[in-house]
Short mmCIF file of C-alpha atoms in Angstrom, two decimals:
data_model
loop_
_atom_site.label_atom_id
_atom_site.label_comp_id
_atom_site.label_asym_id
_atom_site.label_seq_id
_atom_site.Cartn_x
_atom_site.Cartn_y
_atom_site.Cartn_z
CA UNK A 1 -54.35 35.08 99.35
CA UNK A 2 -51.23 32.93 100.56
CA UNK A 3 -52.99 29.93 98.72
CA UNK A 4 -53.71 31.61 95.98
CA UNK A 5 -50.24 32.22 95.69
CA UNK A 6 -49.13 28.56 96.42
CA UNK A 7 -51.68 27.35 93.44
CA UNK A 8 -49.72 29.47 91.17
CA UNK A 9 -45.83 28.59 92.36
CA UNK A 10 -47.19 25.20 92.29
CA UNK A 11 -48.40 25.66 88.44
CA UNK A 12 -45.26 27.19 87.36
CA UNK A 13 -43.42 25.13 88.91
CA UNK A 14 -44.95 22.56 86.72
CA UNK A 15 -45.09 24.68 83.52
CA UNK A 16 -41.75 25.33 83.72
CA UNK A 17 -40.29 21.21 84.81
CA UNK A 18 -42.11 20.22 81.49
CA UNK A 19 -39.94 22.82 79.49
CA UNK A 20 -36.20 20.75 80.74
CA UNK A 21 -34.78 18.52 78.91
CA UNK A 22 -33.92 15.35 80.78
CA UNK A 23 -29.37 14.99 80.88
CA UNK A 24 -28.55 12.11 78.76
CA UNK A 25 -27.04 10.04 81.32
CA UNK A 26 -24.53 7.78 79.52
CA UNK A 27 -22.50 5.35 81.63
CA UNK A 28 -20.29 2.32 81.55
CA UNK A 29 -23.17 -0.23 80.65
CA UNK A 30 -24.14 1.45 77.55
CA UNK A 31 -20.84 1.63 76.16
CA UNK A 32 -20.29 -2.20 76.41
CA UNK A 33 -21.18 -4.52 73.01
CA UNK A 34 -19.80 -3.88 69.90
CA UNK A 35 -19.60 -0.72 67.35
CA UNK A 36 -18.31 -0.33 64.23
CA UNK A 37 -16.68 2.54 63.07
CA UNK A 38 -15.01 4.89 60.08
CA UNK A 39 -12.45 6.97 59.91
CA UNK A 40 -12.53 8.66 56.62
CA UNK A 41 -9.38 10.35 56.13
CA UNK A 42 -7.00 7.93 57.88
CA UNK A 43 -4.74 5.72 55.19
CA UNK A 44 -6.67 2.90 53.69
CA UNK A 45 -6.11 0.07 55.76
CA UNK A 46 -7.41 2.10 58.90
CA UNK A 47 -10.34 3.66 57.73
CA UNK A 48 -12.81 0.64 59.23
CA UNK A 49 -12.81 -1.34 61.67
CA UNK A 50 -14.93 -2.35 65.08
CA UNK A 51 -14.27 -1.36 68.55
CA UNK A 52 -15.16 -4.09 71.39
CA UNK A 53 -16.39 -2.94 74.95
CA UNK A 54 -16.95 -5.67 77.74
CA UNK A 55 -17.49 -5.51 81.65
CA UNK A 56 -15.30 -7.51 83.27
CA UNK A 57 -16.01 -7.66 87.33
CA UNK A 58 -16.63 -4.44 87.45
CA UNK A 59 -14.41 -2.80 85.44
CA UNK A 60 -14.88 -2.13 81.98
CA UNK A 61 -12.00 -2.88 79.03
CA UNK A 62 -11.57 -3.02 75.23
CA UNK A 63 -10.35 -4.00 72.08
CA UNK A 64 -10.44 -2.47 68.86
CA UNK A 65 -9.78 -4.73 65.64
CA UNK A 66 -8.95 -3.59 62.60
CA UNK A 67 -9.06 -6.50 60.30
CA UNK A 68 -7.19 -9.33 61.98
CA UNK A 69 -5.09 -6.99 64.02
CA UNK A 70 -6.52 -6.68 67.93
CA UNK A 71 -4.98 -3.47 69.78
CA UNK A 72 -6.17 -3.50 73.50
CA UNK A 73 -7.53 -0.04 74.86
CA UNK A 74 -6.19 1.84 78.20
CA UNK A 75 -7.52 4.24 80.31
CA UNK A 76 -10.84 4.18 79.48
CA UNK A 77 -12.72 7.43 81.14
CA UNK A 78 -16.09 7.76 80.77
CA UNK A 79 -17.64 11.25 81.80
CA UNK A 80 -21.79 11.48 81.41
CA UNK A 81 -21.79 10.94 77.50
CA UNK A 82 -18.17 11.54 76.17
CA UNK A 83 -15.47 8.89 76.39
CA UNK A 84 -11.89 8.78 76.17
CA UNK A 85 -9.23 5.91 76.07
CA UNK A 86 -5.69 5.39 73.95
CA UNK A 87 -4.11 2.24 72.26
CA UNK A 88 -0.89 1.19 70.70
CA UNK A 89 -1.28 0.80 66.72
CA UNK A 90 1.59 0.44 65.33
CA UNK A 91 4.31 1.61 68.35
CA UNK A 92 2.44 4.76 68.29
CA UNK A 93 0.29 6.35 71.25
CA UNK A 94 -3.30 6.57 69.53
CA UNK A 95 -5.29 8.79 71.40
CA UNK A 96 -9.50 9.06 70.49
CA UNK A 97 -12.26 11.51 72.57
CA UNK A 98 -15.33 10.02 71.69
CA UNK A 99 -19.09 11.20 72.07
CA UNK A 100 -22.19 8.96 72.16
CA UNK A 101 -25.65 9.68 71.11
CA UNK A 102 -27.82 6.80 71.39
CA UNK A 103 -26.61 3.95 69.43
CA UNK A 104 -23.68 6.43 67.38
CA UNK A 105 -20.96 8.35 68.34
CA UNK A 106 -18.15 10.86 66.67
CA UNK A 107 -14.85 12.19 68.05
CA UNK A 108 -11.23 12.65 67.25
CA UNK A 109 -8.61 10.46 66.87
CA UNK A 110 -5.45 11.99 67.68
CA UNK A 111 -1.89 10.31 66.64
CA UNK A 112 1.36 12.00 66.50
CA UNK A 113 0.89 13.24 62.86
CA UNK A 114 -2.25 14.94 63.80
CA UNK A 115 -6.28 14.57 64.22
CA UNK A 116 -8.94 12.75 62.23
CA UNK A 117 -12.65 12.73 62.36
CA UNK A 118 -13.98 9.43 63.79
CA UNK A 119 -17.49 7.99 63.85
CA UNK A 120 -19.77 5.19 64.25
CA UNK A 121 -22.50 3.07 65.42
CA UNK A 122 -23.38 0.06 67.79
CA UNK A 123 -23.45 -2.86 65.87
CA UNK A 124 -27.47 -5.10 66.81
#
């Protein structure tokens, strides 16, 4: 009786691992290379350009360039999947909550005038 019972904790045990869904673990090596990105609704001259992440002894920094300008990014946080980091455009704080999927990501970009949808890919 008690191993009949074992058999079948064992088999639902089983059953039910094969039903989760693994965490998408994203971390600080997949967020280095180079991804370009849109921001639709943000005035011409803004609405492309390509964000650079590199690992550096360790730690991990960034540029973003939007044509020929380069604006270094601070704080970068990175939290399972969802990263966050501000920048200087302009003399204004610029600050964007991003979330990656694979080889995309959307977010926000928030700037003292308000928020705007960003998104993008990694760049092969």
């Amino acid at each position: 009786m008690k191993k009949l019972f074992l058999i079948k904790a064992i088999i639902l045990s089983c059953v039910l691992m094969s039903f989760t869904k693994k965490e998408n673990t994203f971390n600080k090596v997949d967020l280095v290379g180079t991804w370009s990105y849109t921001v639709p609704e943000a005035a011409y001259e803004y609405q492309e350009g390509t964000m650079i992440f590199k690992n550096a002894d360790g730690k991990l920094t960034g540029y973003i360039l939007i044509d020929e300008y380069r604006a270094d990014v601070e704080n970068i946080e990175v939290n399972k999947n969802k990263v966050t980091f501000y920048l200087y455009l302009e003399g204004e704080k610029i600050h964007l909550e991003l979330e990656f999927k694979e080889d995309s990501f959307s977010g926000v970009v928030s700037y003292p005038e308000g928020k705007l949808d960003i998104s993008g890919k990694k760049k092969i």
